[in-house]
Amino acid sequence: FSTHCPANNRCEGPAAQYRDDCATTGMALLAFLGAGNTHQSGAYTEQVWAGLHWLLSQQKPDGDLRGTGRMYSHGIATLAVSEALGMTGDAQLREPVERAVRFIVAAQNPLSGGWRYEPGQYGDTSVYGWQLMALKSAELAGVAVPVSAWQRARGWLPLVSSGTARGLASYQPGEAPTPTMTAEALVCRLFLGAAPDDAAVREAADYLMTYLPQWGRQNFYYWYYGTVGSYQVGGTHWERWNAAVRDPLVAHQRRDGHAAGSWDPSDPWGNQGGRIYATASATLCLEVYYRFLPIQSLSSSAARNPEPRTGQAPRRTP
């Protein structure tokens, strides 16, 4: 699952110069897992096992899964392995997830509660979101996360919030809010326990409606977080977002040659993430219908099914 071009140069492009293989492998695994494929069952067991095995081979004794990347890579890779643990309960994955969680906790800035490119840095909302999602996934898979880490994490969002209800969000404190960071912060608020009718949640959801997905202005990173957040909010917000994101993604999936089934890396991050990043992100947007349950059903679902659950919210049975 490398961004690096194979010898036949089929996936040529600027992303060939980047070697952030832990992040792209994690993204690809999330797409497989999101459709119910694990290393134990499904149509792609061989591929999922290969991806997990390679990721675990890259992990350092202290839990570090960054590889040649930064904290983005660690968060995404941890999320993927945590998802696999939660879906299968495979004991072989528990200790690596525990170590990866400890690395995230140790990398958290003690003052801001945030994370950035390198451990201990003050923070940015983009890197923060991936670490928070990884911690949530691990916790739902039965791995303990220190209460202090959640308490500190709640301190980051007020630092980057603006708007009447403080629902908009920026990349770093003092900057202007953006749709992408507002979408990511919205998802984080929800998974930190905010209700869909919370004033900040509603303000963020309303803001996203003024920046609905449009082909020609694609941003798969934004679309992923916007899709998850809008789905959790539900109602007309979800109906409008879904109508805007679903049909263009399906219409622009490649159907020709070796690229068939993929999406072109045509958004602002395509030059770094390449075709695997674009395809995994688009796939995750299209999987939200069966990947997640609404967040408000978390408690009732857990009460009915006490086994460890996976994902950033309880998963429907694929």
PDB file of C-alpha atoms in Angstrom:
ATOM      1  CA  PHE A   1       0.000   0.000   0.000  1.00  0.00           C
ATOM      2  CA  SER A   2       2.875   2.349  -0.772  1.00  0.00           C
ATOM      3  CA  THR A   3       2.696   5.769  -2.378  1.00  0.00           C
ATOM      4  CA  HIS A   4       5.886   4.741  -4.177  1.00  0.00           C
ATOM      5  CA  CYS A   5       5.576   3.854  -7.850  1.00  0.00           C
ATOM      6  CA  PRO A   6       6.022   0.204  -8.789  1.00  0.00           C
ATOM      7  CA  ALA A   7       8.627  -0.793 -11.321  1.00  0.00           C
ATOM      8  CA  ASN A   8       6.116  -0.663 -14.179  1.00  0.00           C
ATOM      9  CA  ASN A   9       5.383   2.978 -13.261  1.00  0.00           C
ATOM     10  CA  ARG A  10       1.646   2.441 -13.532  1.00  0.00           C
ATOM     11  CA  CYS A  11       0.863   4.918 -10.766  1.00  0.00           C
ATOM     12  CA  GLU A  12       3.219   7.619 -11.904  1.00  0.00           C
ATOM     13  CA  GLY A  13       2.813  11.081 -10.393  1.00  0.00           C
ATOM     14  CA  PRO A  14       4.265  13.516  -7.848  1.00  0.00           C
ATOM     15  CA  ALA A  15       3.352  11.269  -4.899  1.00  0.00           C
ATOM     16  CA  ALA A  16       6.166   8.926  -5.952  1.00  0.00           C
ATOM     17  CA  GLN A  17       8.656  11.176  -4.167  1.00  0.00           C
ATOM     18  CA  TYR A  18       6.885  10.740  -0.806  1.00  0.00           C
ATOM     19  CA  ARG A  19       7.391   7.646   1.353  1.00  0.00           C
ATOM     20  CA  ASP A  20       4.671   7.915   3.972  1.00  0.00           C
ATOM     21  CA  ASP A  21       3.829   4.242   3.744  1.00  0.00           C
ATOM     22  CA  CYS A  22       2.463   3.776   7.270  1.00  0.00           C
ATOM     23  CA  ALA A  23      -0.200   6.409   6.618  1.00  0.00           C
ATOM     24  CA  THR A  24      -1.207   5.116   3.181  1.00  0.00           C
ATOM     25  CA  THR A  25      -1.237   1.514   4.384  1.00  0.00           C
ATOM     26  CA  GLY A  26      -3.443   2.575   7.292  1.00  0.00           C
ATOM     27  CA  MET A  27      -5.838   4.410   4.975  1.00  0.00           C
ATOM     28  CA  ALA A  28      -6.101   1.405   2.658  1.00  0.00           C
ATOM     29  CA  LEU A  29      -6.718  -0.918   5.590  1.00  0.00           C
ATOM     30  CA  LEU A  30      -9.473   1.347   6.906  1.00  0.00           C
ATOM     31  CA  ALA A  31     -11.218   1.129   3.545  1.00  0.00           C
ATOM     32  CA  PHE A  32     -11.012  -2.683   3.539  1.00  0.00           C
ATOM     33  CA  LEU A  33     -12.136  -2.904   7.173  1.00  0.00           C
ATOM     34  CA  GLY A  34     -14.958  -0.453   6.590  1.00  0.00           C
ATOM     35  CA  ALA A  35     -16.554  -2.924   4.175  1.00  0.00           C
ATOM     36  CA  GLY A  36     -16.272  -5.755   6.702  1.00  0.00           C
ATOM     37  CA  ASN A  37     -13.049  -7.319   5.414  1.00  0.00           C
ATOM     38  CA  THR A  38     -10.608  -8.443   8.104  1.00  0.00           C
ATOM     39  CA  HIS A  39      -7.546 -10.680   8.179  1.00  0.00           C
ATOM     40  CA  GLN A  40      -9.861 -13.459   9.350  1.00  0.00           C
ATOM     41  CA  SER A  41     -12.886 -13.140   7.084  1.00  0.00           C
ATOM     42  CA  GLY A  42     -14.086 -11.470   3.918  1.00  0.00           C
ATOM     43  CA  ALA A  43     -13.016 -11.385   0.296  1.00  0.00           C
ATOM     44  CA  TYR A  44      -9.677  -9.667   0.984  1.00  0.00           C
ATOM     45  CA  THR A  45      -8.217 -11.519   3.963  1.00  0.00           C
ATOM     46  CA  GLU A  46      -4.836 -11.889   2.252  1.00  0.00           C
ATOM     47  CA  GLN A  47      -4.549  -8.169   1.544  1.00  0.00           C
ATOM     48  CA  VAL A  48      -5.695  -7.124   5.012  1.00  0.00           C
ATOM     49  CA  TRP A  49      -3.299  -9.545   6.687  1.00  0.00           C
ATOM     50  CA  ALA A  50      -0.422  -8.329   4.525  1.00  0.00           C
ATOM     51  CA  GLY A  51      -1.162  -4.716   5.461  1.00  0.00           C
ATOM     52  CA  LEU A  52      -1.478  -5.424   9.170  1.00  0.00           C
ATOM     53  CA  HIS A  53       1.621  -7.632   9.211  1.00  0.00           C
ATOM     54  CA  TRP A  54       3.668  -4.936   7.499  1.00  0.00           C
ATOM     55  CA  LEU A  55       2.425  -2.190   9.828  1.00  0.00           C
ATOM     56  CA  LEU A  56       3.261  -4.236  12.897  1.00  0.00           C
ATOM     57  CA  SER A  57       6.716  -4.942  11.495  1.00  0.00           C
ATOM     58  CA  GLN A  58       7.319  -1.179  11.433  1.00  0.00           C
ATOM     59  CA  GLN A  59       6.315  -0.576  15.046  1.00  0.00           C
ATOM     60  CA  LYS A  60       9.117   0.400  17.401  1.00  0.00           C
ATOM     61  CA  PRO A  61       9.368  -0.905  20.976  1.00  0.00           C
ATOM     62  CA  ASP A  62       7.864   2.318  22.368  1.00  0.00           C
ATOM     63  CA  GLY A  63       4.777   1.864  20.170  1.00  0.00           C
ATOM     64  CA  ASP A  64       5.795   4.352  17.469  1.00  0.00           C
ATOM     65  CA  LEU A  65       4.046   3.622  14.149  1.00  0.00           C
ATOM     66  CA  ARG A  66       5.175   6.734  12.286  1.00  0.00           C
ATOM     67  CA  GLY A  67       7.612   4.925  10.024  1.00  0.00           C
ATOM     68  CA  THR A  68       9.141   7.639   7.845  1.00  0.00           C
ATOM     69  CA  GLY A  69       6.150   9.911   8.503  1.00  0.00           C
ATOM     70  CA  ARG A  70       4.996  12.072  11.374  1.00  0.00           C
ATOM     71  CA  MET A  71       2.229  11.905  13.978  1.00  0.00           C
ATOM     72  CA  TYR A  72      -0.366  11.837  11.180  1.00  0.00           C
ATOM     73  CA  SER A  73       1.034   8.466  10.202  1.00  0.00           C
ATOM     74  CA  HIS A  74       0.988   7.135  13.726  1.00  0.00           C
ATOM     75  CA  GLY A  75      -2.633   8.152  14.287  1.00  0.00           C
ATOM     76  CA  ILE A  76      -3.868   6.637  11.033  1.00  0.00           C
ATOM     77  CA  ALA A  77      -1.895   3.412  11.477  1.00  0.00           C
ATOM     78  CA  THR A  78      -3.056   3.052  15.085  1.00  0.00           C
ATOM     79  CA  LEU A  79      -6.647   3.611  14.012  1.00  0.00           C
ATOM     80  CA  ALA A  80      -6.381   0.851  11.417  1.00  0.00           C
ATOM     81  CA  VAL A  81      -4.882  -1.713  13.806  1.00  0.00           C
ATOM     82  CA  SER A  82      -7.407  -0.747  16.502  1.00  0.00           C
ATOM     83  CA  GLU A  83     -10.267  -1.233  14.068  1.00  0.00           C
ATOM     84  CA  ALA A  84      -8.973  -4.691  13.192  1.00  0.00           C
ATOM     85  CA  LEU A  85      -8.674  -5.560  16.882  1.00  0.00           C
ATOM     86  CA  GLY A  86     -12.202  -4.395  17.602  1.00  0.00           C
ATOM     87  CA  MET A  87     -13.679  -6.260  14.660  1.00  0.00           C
ATOM     88  CA  THR A  88     -11.950  -9.569  15.365  1.00  0.00           C
ATOM     89  CA  GLY A  89     -10.829  -9.581  18.982  1.00  0.00           C
ATOM     90  CA  ASP A  90      -7.541 -11.068  17.753  1.00  0.00           C
ATOM     91  CA  ALA A  91      -5.280 -11.243  20.806  1.00  0.00           C
ATOM     92  CA  GLN A  92      -2.191 -10.778  18.603  1.00  0.00           C
ATOM     93  CA  LEU A  93      -3.259  -7.192  17.965  1.00  0.00           C
ATOM     94  CA  ARG A  94      -3.977  -6.121  21.530  1.00  0.00           C
ATOM     95  CA  GLU A  95      -0.428  -5.543  22.734  1.00  0.00           C
ATOM     96  CA  PRO A  96       0.594  -3.532  19.630  1.00  0.00           C
ATOM     97  CA  VAL A  97      -2.507  -1.346  20.060  1.00  0.00           C
ATOM     98  CA  GLU A  98      -1.734  -0.856  23.745  1.00  0.00           C
ATOM     99  CA  ARG A  99       1.793   0.278  22.887  1.00  0.00           C
ATOM    100  CA  ALA A 100       0.513   2.569  20.123  1.00  0.00           C
ATOM    101  CA  VAL A 101      -1.953   4.151  22.562  1.00  0.00           C
ATOM    102  CA  ARG A 102       0.808   4.749  25.091  1.00  0.00           C
ATOM    103  CA  PHE A 103       2.834   6.485  22.374  1.00  0.00           C
ATOM    104  CA  ILE A 104      -0.095   8.815  21.572  1.00  0.00           C
ATOM    105  CA  VAL A 105      -0.608   9.630  25.244  1.00  0.00           C
ATOM    106  CA  ALA A 106       3.098  10.337  25.738  1.00  0.00           C
ATOM    107  CA  ALA A 107       3.144  12.556  22.619  1.00  0.00           C
ATOM    108  CA  GLN A 108       0.263  14.758  23.809  1.00  0.00           C
ATOM    109  CA  ASN A 109       1.207  18.324  24.728  1.00  0.00           C
ATOM    110  CA  PRO A 110       0.509  18.672  28.469  1.00  0.00           C
ATOM    111  CA  LEU A 111      -0.558  22.321  28.230  1.00  0.00           C
ATOM    112  CA  SER A 112      -2.758  22.425  25.136  1.00  0.00           C
ATOM    113  CA  GLY A 113      -3.956  18.833  25.075  1.00  0.00           C
ATOM    114  CA  GLY A 114      -3.112  18.743  21.381  1.00  0.00           C
ATOM    115  CA  TRP A 115      -0.810  16.886  19.032  1.00  0.00           C
ATOM    116  CA  ARG A 116       1.231  18.034  16.060  1.00  0.00           C
ATOM    117  CA  TYR A 117       3.874  16.681  13.703  1.00  0.00           C
ATOM    118  CA  GLU A 118       6.318  15.570  16.385  1.00  0.00           C
ATOM    119  CA  PRO A 119       5.674  14.332  19.933  1.00  0.00           C
ATOM    120  CA  GLY A 120       5.174  17.087  22.475  1.00  0.00           C
ATOM    121  CA  GLN A 121       4.539  19.923  20.021  1.00  0.00           C
ATOM    122  CA  TYR A 122       1.775  22.389  20.926  1.00  0.00           C
ATOM    123  CA  GLY A 123      -0.769  21.040  18.454  1.00  0.00           C
ATOM    124  CA  ASP A 124      -2.918  21.545  15.371  1.00  0.00           C
ATOM    125  CA  THR A 125      -6.495  20.436  14.756  1.00  0.00           C
ATOM    126  CA  SER A 126      -5.615  18.226  11.817  1.00  0.00           C
ATOM    127  CA  VAL A 127      -3.149  15.966  13.640  1.00  0.00           C
ATOM    128  CA  TYR A 128      -5.269  16.201  16.800  1.00  0.00           C
ATOM    129  CA  GLY A 129      -8.243  14.635  15.031  1.00  0.00           C
ATOM    130  CA  TRP A 130      -6.398  11.505  13.936  1.00  0.00           C
ATOM    131  CA  GLN A 131      -4.982  10.874  17.414  1.00  0.00           C
ATOM    132  CA  LEU A 132      -8.386  11.368  19.001  1.00  0.00           C
ATOM    133  CA  MET A 133     -10.026   8.975  16.540  1.00  0.00           C
ATOM    134  CA  ALA A 134      -7.321   6.378  17.208  1.00  0.00           C
ATOM    135  CA  LEU A 135      -7.793   6.657  20.973  1.00  0.00           C
ATOM    136  CA  LYS A 136     -11.567   6.350  20.622  1.00  0.00           C
ATOM    137  CA  SER A 137     -11.245   3.294  18.406  1.00  0.00           C
ATOM    138  CA  ALA A 138      -8.817   1.665  20.834  1.00  0.00           C
ATOM    139  CA  GLU A 139     -11.080   2.354  23.791  1.00  0.00           C
ATOM    140  CA  LEU A 140     -14.092   0.866  22.012  1.00  0.00           C
ATOM    141  CA  ALA A 141     -11.950  -2.178  21.212  1.00  0.00           C
ATOM    142  CA  GLY A 142     -11.340  -2.670  24.932  1.00  0.00           C
ATOM    143  CA  VAL A 143      -7.944  -0.974  25.314  1.00  0.00           C
ATOM    144  CA  ALA A 144      -7.686   1.369  28.294  1.00  0.00           C
ATOM    145  CA  VAL A 145      -7.054   5.057  27.607  1.00  0.00           C
ATOM    146  CA  PRO A 146      -6.098   7.215  30.611  1.00  0.00           C
ATOM    147  CA  VAL A 147      -8.840   9.567  31.759  1.00  0.00           C
ATOM    148  CA  SER A 148      -6.219  12.321  31.921  1.00  0.00           C
ATOM    149  CA  ALA A 149      -5.622  12.033  28.165  1.00  0.00           C
ATOM    150  CA  TRP A 150      -9.321  12.642  27.470  1.00  0.00           C
ATOM    151  CA  GLN A 151      -9.381  15.538  29.919  1.00  0.00           C
ATOM    152  CA  ARG A 152      -6.413  17.213  28.260  1.00  0.00           C
ATOM    153  CA  ALA A 153      -7.824  16.534  24.780  1.00  0.00           C
ATOM    154  CA  ARG A 154     -11.010  18.417  25.638  1.00  0.00           C
ATOM    155  CA  GLY A 155      -8.858  21.478  26.264  1.00  0.00           C
ATOM    156  CA  TRP A 156      -7.720  21.770  22.640  1.00  0.00           C
ATOM    157  CA  LEU A 157     -11.016  22.582  20.945  1.00  0.00           C
ATOM    158  CA  PRO A 158     -11.718  25.822  22.863  1.00  0.00           C
ATOM    159  CA  LEU A 159      -8.290  27.091  21.745  1.00  0.00           C
ATOM    160  CA  VAL A 160      -9.243  26.902  18.058  1.00  0.00           C
ATOM    161  CA  SER A 161     -12.971  27.628  18.293  1.00  0.00           C
ATOM    162  CA  SER A 162     -14.863  30.680  17.063  1.00  0.00           C
ATOM    163  CA  GLY A 163     -18.382  31.601  16.009  1.00  0.00           C
ATOM    164  CA  THR A 164     -21.443  32.532  18.029  1.00  0.00           C
ATOM    165  CA  ALA A 165     -21.681  29.082  19.610  1.00  0.00           C
ATOM    166  CA  ARG A 166     -17.947  28.352  19.326  1.00  0.00           C
ATOM    167  CA  GLY A 167     -18.654  25.649  16.757  1.00  0.00           C
ATOM    168  CA  LEU A 168     -16.255  26.775  14.020  1.00  0.00           C
ATOM    169  CA  ALA A 169     -12.627  25.687  14.155  1.00  0.00           C
ATOM    170  CA  SER A 170      -9.220  26.682  12.850  1.00  0.00           C
ATOM    171  CA  TYR A 171      -6.012  24.792  12.214  1.00  0.00           C
ATOM    172  CA  GLN A 172      -4.174  26.496  15.072  1.00  0.00           C
ATOM    173  CA  PRO A 173      -5.120  29.067  17.730  1.00  0.00           C
ATOM    174  CA  GLY A 174      -5.550  32.605  16.415  1.00  0.00           C
ATOM    175  CA  GLU A 175      -6.211  31.567  12.822  1.00  0.00           C
ATOM    176  CA  ALA A 176      -9.449  31.934  10.879  1.00  0.00           C
ATOM    177  CA  PRO A 177     -11.836  28.971  10.803  1.00  0.00           C
ATOM    178  CA  THR A 178     -11.940  26.745   7.725  1.00  0.00           C
ATOM    179  CA  PRO A 179     -14.484  24.196   6.502  1.00  0.00           C
ATOM    180  CA  THR A 180     -11.980  21.321   6.798  1.00  0.00           C
ATOM    181  CA  MET A 181     -10.973  22.047  10.368  1.00  0.00           C
ATOM    182  CA  THR A 182     -14.574  22.765  11.357  1.00  0.00           C
ATOM    183  CA  ALA A 183     -15.604  19.366   9.965  1.00  0.00           C
ATOM    184  CA  GLU A 184     -12.791  17.589  11.801  1.00  0.00           C
ATOM    185  CA  ALA A 185     -13.535  19.414  15.036  1.00  0.00           C
ATOM    186  CA  LEU A 186     -17.222  18.563  14.639  1.00  0.00           C
ATOM    187  CA  VAL A 187     -16.414  14.851  14.512  1.00  0.00           C
ATOM    188  CA  CYS A 188     -14.129  15.213  17.533  1.00  0.00           C
ATOM    189  CA  ARG A 189     -16.806  17.045  19.523  1.00  0.00           C
ATOM    190  CA  LEU A 190     -19.287  14.279  18.809  1.00  0.00           C
ATOM    191  CA  PHE A 191     -16.903  11.517  19.801  1.00  0.00           C
ATOM    192  CA  LEU A 192     -15.973  13.432  22.943  1.00  0.00           C
ATOM    193  CA  GLY A 193     -19.616  13.261  23.958  1.00  0.00           C
ATOM    194  CA  ALA A 194     -21.382  16.316  22.512  1.00  0.00           C
ATOM    195  CA  ALA A 195     -24.998  15.682  21.518  1.00  0.00           C
ATOM    196  CA  PRO A 196     -26.145  16.256  17.922  1.00  0.00           C
ATOM    197  CA  ASP A 197     -28.379  19.102  19.144  1.00  0.00           C
ATOM    198  CA  ASP A 198     -25.534  20.852  20.993  1.00  0.00           C
ATOM    199  CA  ALA A 199     -25.288  24.509  19.921  1.00  0.00           C
ATOM    200  CA  ALA A 200     -21.654  24.241  18.783  1.00  0.00           C
ATOM    201  CA  VAL A 201     -22.434  21.069  16.841  1.00  0.00           C
ATOM    202  CA  ARG A 202     -25.390  22.711  15.095  1.00  0.00           C
ATOM    203  CA  GLU A 203     -23.350  25.795  14.242  1.00  0.00           C
ATOM    204  CA  ALA A 204     -20.626  23.640  12.702  1.00  0.00           C
ATOM    205  CA  ALA A 205     -23.147  21.562  10.763  1.00  0.00           C
ATOM    206  CA  ASP A 206     -24.866  24.693   9.434  1.00  0.00           C
ATOM    207  CA  TYR A 207     -21.483  26.098   8.387  1.00  0.00           C
ATOM    208  CA  LEU A 208     -20.671  22.940   6.412  1.00  0.00           C
ATOM    209  CA  MET A 209     -23.912  23.339   4.482  1.00  0.00           C
ATOM    210  CA  THR A 210     -22.474  26.516   2.964  1.00  0.00           C
ATOM    211  CA  TYR A 211     -19.452  24.520   1.729  1.00  0.00           C
ATOM    212  CA  LEU A 212     -21.094  21.434   0.255  1.00  0.00           C
ATOM    213  CA  PRO A 213     -18.897  19.139  -1.869  1.00  0.00           C
ATOM    214  CA  GLN A 214     -18.542  20.173  -5.500  1.00  0.00           C
ATOM    215  CA  TRP A 215     -16.626  18.288  -8.152  1.00  0.00           C
ATOM    216  CA  GLY A 216     -13.939  20.578  -9.463  1.00  0.00           C
ATOM    217  CA  ARG A 217     -13.269  21.690  -5.887  1.00  0.00           C
ATOM    218  CA  GLN A 218     -12.684  18.250  -4.450  1.00  0.00           C
ATOM    219  CA  ASN A 219     -10.989  17.868  -1.101  1.00  0.00           C
ATOM    220  CA  PHE A 220     -11.217  14.238  -0.030  1.00  0.00           C
ATOM    221  CA  TYR A 221      -9.844  15.022   3.414  1.00  0.00           C
ATOM    222  CA  TYR A 222     -12.605  17.562   4.033  1.00  0.00           C
ATOM    223  CA  TRP A 223     -15.217  15.337   2.457  1.00  0.00           C
ATOM    224  CA  TYR A 224     -14.328  12.428   4.743  1.00  0.00           C
ATOM    225  CA  TYR A 225     -14.723  14.393   7.965  1.00  0.00           C
ATOM    226  CA  GLY A 226     -17.732  16.272   6.589  1.00  0.00           C
ATOM    227  CA  THR A 227     -19.390  12.964   5.700  1.00  0.00           C
ATOM    228  CA  VAL A 228     -18.823  11.408   9.124  1.00  0.00           C
ATOM    229  CA  GLY A 229     -19.902  14.564  10.947  1.00  0.00           C
ATOM    230  CA  SER A 230     -23.000  15.208   8.850  1.00  0.00           C
ATOM    231  CA  TYR A 231     -24.074  11.582   9.160  1.00  0.00           C
ATOM    232  CA  GLN A 232     -23.843  11.816  12.935  1.00  0.00           C
ATOM    233  CA  VAL A 233     -25.853  15.046  13.008  1.00  0.00           C
ATOM    234  CA  GLY A 234     -28.462  13.487  10.725  1.00  0.00           C
ATOM    235  CA  GLY A 235     -31.670  15.061   9.466  1.00  0.00           C
ATOM    236  CA  THR A 236     -31.592  17.599   6.662  1.00  0.00           C
ATOM    237  CA  HIS A 237     -27.882  18.224   7.218  1.00  0.00           C
ATOM    238  CA  TRP A 238     -27.116  14.632   6.298  1.00  0.00           C
ATOM    239  CA  GLU A 239     -29.602  14.567   3.424  1.00  0.00           C
ATOM    240  CA  ARG A 240     -28.053  17.631   1.807  1.00  0.00           C
ATOM    241  CA  TRP A 241     -24.460  16.523   2.374  1.00  0.00           C
ATOM    242  CA  ASN A 242     -25.098  12.997   1.170  1.00  0.00           C
ATOM    243  CA  ALA A 243     -26.753  14.197  -2.028  1.00  0.00           C
ATOM    244  CA  ALA A 244     -23.776  16.466  -2.714  1.00  0.00           C
ATOM    245  CA  VAL A 245     -20.976  13.942  -2.046  1.00  0.00           C
ATOM    246  CA  ARG A 246     -22.319  10.556  -3.137  1.00  0.00           C
ATOM    247  CA  ASP A 247     -23.240  11.029  -6.792  1.00  0.00           C
ATOM    248  CA  PRO A 248     -20.085  12.955  -7.836  1.00  0.00           C
ATOM    249  CA  LEU A 249     -17.854  10.338  -6.210  1.00  0.00           C
ATOM    250  CA  VAL A 250     -19.610   7.497  -7.984  1.00  0.00           C
ATOM    251  CA  ALA A 251     -19.627   9.381 -11.292  1.00  0.00           C
ATOM    252  CA  HIS A 252     -15.896  10.123 -11.184  1.00  0.00           C
ATOM    253  CA  GLN A 253     -14.608   6.702 -10.174  1.00  0.00           C
ATOM    254  CA  ARG A 254     -12.184   5.526 -12.850  1.00  0.00           C
ATOM    255  CA  ARG A 255     -13.461   2.748 -15.076  1.00  0.00           C
ATOM    256  CA  ASP A 256     -10.598   2.453 -17.536  1.00  0.00           C
ATOM    257  CA  GLY A 257      -7.305   0.593 -17.638  1.00  0.00           C
ATOM    258  CA  HIS A 258      -5.134  -0.180 -14.619  1.00  0.00           C
ATOM    259  CA  ALA A 259      -6.756   2.709 -12.708  1.00  0.00           C
ATOM    260  CA  ALA A 260     -10.236   1.161 -12.887  1.00  0.00           C
ATOM    261  CA  GLY A 261     -12.005   1.314  -9.531  1.00  0.00           C
ATOM    262  CA  SER A 262      -9.806   4.120  -8.200  1.00  0.00           C
ATOM    263  CA  TRP A 263     -10.108   7.876  -7.913  1.00  0.00           C
ATOM    264  CA  ASP A 264      -7.564  10.265  -9.363  1.00  0.00           C
ATOM    265  CA  PRO A 265      -5.447  12.105  -6.749  1.00  0.00           C
ATOM    266  CA  SER A 266      -6.882  15.431  -7.832  1.00  0.00           C
ATOM    267  CA  ASP A 267      -7.405  17.218  -4.526  1.00  0.00           C
ATOM    268  CA  PRO A 268      -4.975  19.488  -2.611  1.00  0.00           C
ATOM    269  CA  TRP A 269      -3.302  16.489  -0.917  1.00  0.00           C
ATOM    270  CA  GLY A 270      -3.140  14.237  -3.957  1.00  0.00           C
ATOM    271  CA  ASN A 271       0.444  15.176  -4.735  1.00  0.00           C
ATOM    272  CA  GLN A 272       1.494  13.696  -1.397  1.00  0.00           C
ATOM    273  CA  GLY A 273      -0.988  10.892  -0.799  1.00  0.00           C
ATOM    274  CA  GLY A 274      -1.330   9.703  -4.379  1.00  0.00           C
ATOM    275  CA  ARG A 275      -3.975   7.401  -5.809  1.00  0.00           C
ATOM    276  CA  ILE A 276      -4.161   5.191  -2.717  1.00  0.00           C
ATOM    277  CA  TYR A 277      -4.962   8.161  -0.482  1.00  0.00           C
ATOM    278  CA  ALA A 278      -7.601   9.452  -2.907  1.00  0.00           C
ATOM    279  CA  THR A 279      -9.197   6.040  -3.392  1.00  0.00           C
ATOM    280  CA  ALA A 280      -9.217   5.136   0.292  1.00  0.00           C
ATOM    281  CA  SER A 281     -10.686   8.518   1.266  1.00  0.00           C
ATOM    282  CA  ALA A 282     -13.422   8.347  -1.362  1.00  0.00           C
ATOM    283  CA  THR A 283     -14.224   4.776  -0.366  1.00  0.00           C
ATOM    284  CA  LEU A 284     -14.510   5.728   3.302  1.00  0.00           C
ATOM    285  CA  CYS A 285     -17.002   8.453   2.363  1.00  0.00           C
ATOM    286  CA  LEU A 286     -19.126   5.888   0.534  1.00  0.00           C
ATOM    287  CA  GLU A 287     -18.912   3.372   3.392  1.00  0.00           C
ATOM    288  CA  VAL A 288     -20.385   5.623   6.057  1.00  0.00           C
ATOM    289  CA  TYR A 289     -23.851   4.166   5.523  1.00  0.00           C
ATOM    290  CA  TYR A 290     -22.897   0.829   7.081  1.00  0.00           C
ATOM    291  CA  ARG A 291     -19.631   1.707   8.807  1.00  0.00           C
ATOM    292  CA  PHE A 292     -21.232   3.816  11.538  1.00  0.00           C
ATOM    293  CA  LEU A 293     -24.321   4.001  13.671  1.00  0.00           C
ATOM    294  CA  PRO A 294     -25.516   7.413  14.858  1.00  0.00           C
ATOM    295  CA  ILE A 295     -23.453   8.444  17.873  1.00  0.00           C
ATOM    296  CA  GLN A 296     -26.505   8.769  20.124  1.00  0.00           C
ATOM    297  CA  SER A 297     -27.040   5.004  19.842  1.00  0.00           C
ATOM    298  CA  LEU A 298     -23.639   4.242  21.401  1.00  0.00           C
ATOM    299  CA  SER A 299     -24.852   3.683  24.946  1.00  0.00           C
ATOM    300  CA  SER A 300     -27.902   1.653  24.043  1.00  0.00           C
ATOM    301  CA  SER A 301     -25.922  -0.464  21.567  1.00  0.00           C
ATOM    302  CA  ALA A 302     -23.197  -1.177  24.124  1.00  0.00           C
ATOM    303  CA  ALA A 303     -25.828  -2.171  26.671  1.00  0.00           C
ATOM    304  CA  ARG A 304     -27.309  -4.702  24.255  1.00  0.00           C
ATOM    305  CA  ASN A 305     -23.911  -6.050  23.163  1.00  0.00           C
ATOM    306  CA  PRO A 306     -21.234  -5.900  25.879  1.00  0.00           C
ATOM    307  CA  GLU A 307     -18.414  -7.285  23.694  1.00  0.00           C
ATOM    308  CA  PRO A 308     -15.754  -4.738  22.650  1.00  0.00           C
ATOM    309  CA  ARG A 309     -16.895  -2.713  19.668  1.00  0.00           C
ATOM    310  CA  THR A 310     -14.732  -1.066  17.060  1.00  0.00           C
ATOM    311  CA  GLY A 311     -14.515   2.150  15.144  1.00  0.00           C
ATOM    312  CA  GLN A 312     -15.079   5.774  16.036  1.00  0.00           C
ATOM    313  CA  ALA A 313     -18.704   4.885  16.739  1.00  0.00           C
ATOM    314  CA  PRO A 314     -20.473   1.523  17.049  1.00  0.00           C
ATOM    315  CA  ARG A 315     -20.342  -0.356  13.774  1.00  0.00           C
ATOM    316  CA  ARG A 316     -23.284  -1.991  12.127  1.00  0.00           C
ATOM    317  CA  THR A 317     -22.791  -5.613  11.250  1.00  0.00           C
ATOM    318  CA  PRO A 318     -21.540  -5.568   7.627  1.00  0.00           C
TER     319      PRO A 318
END
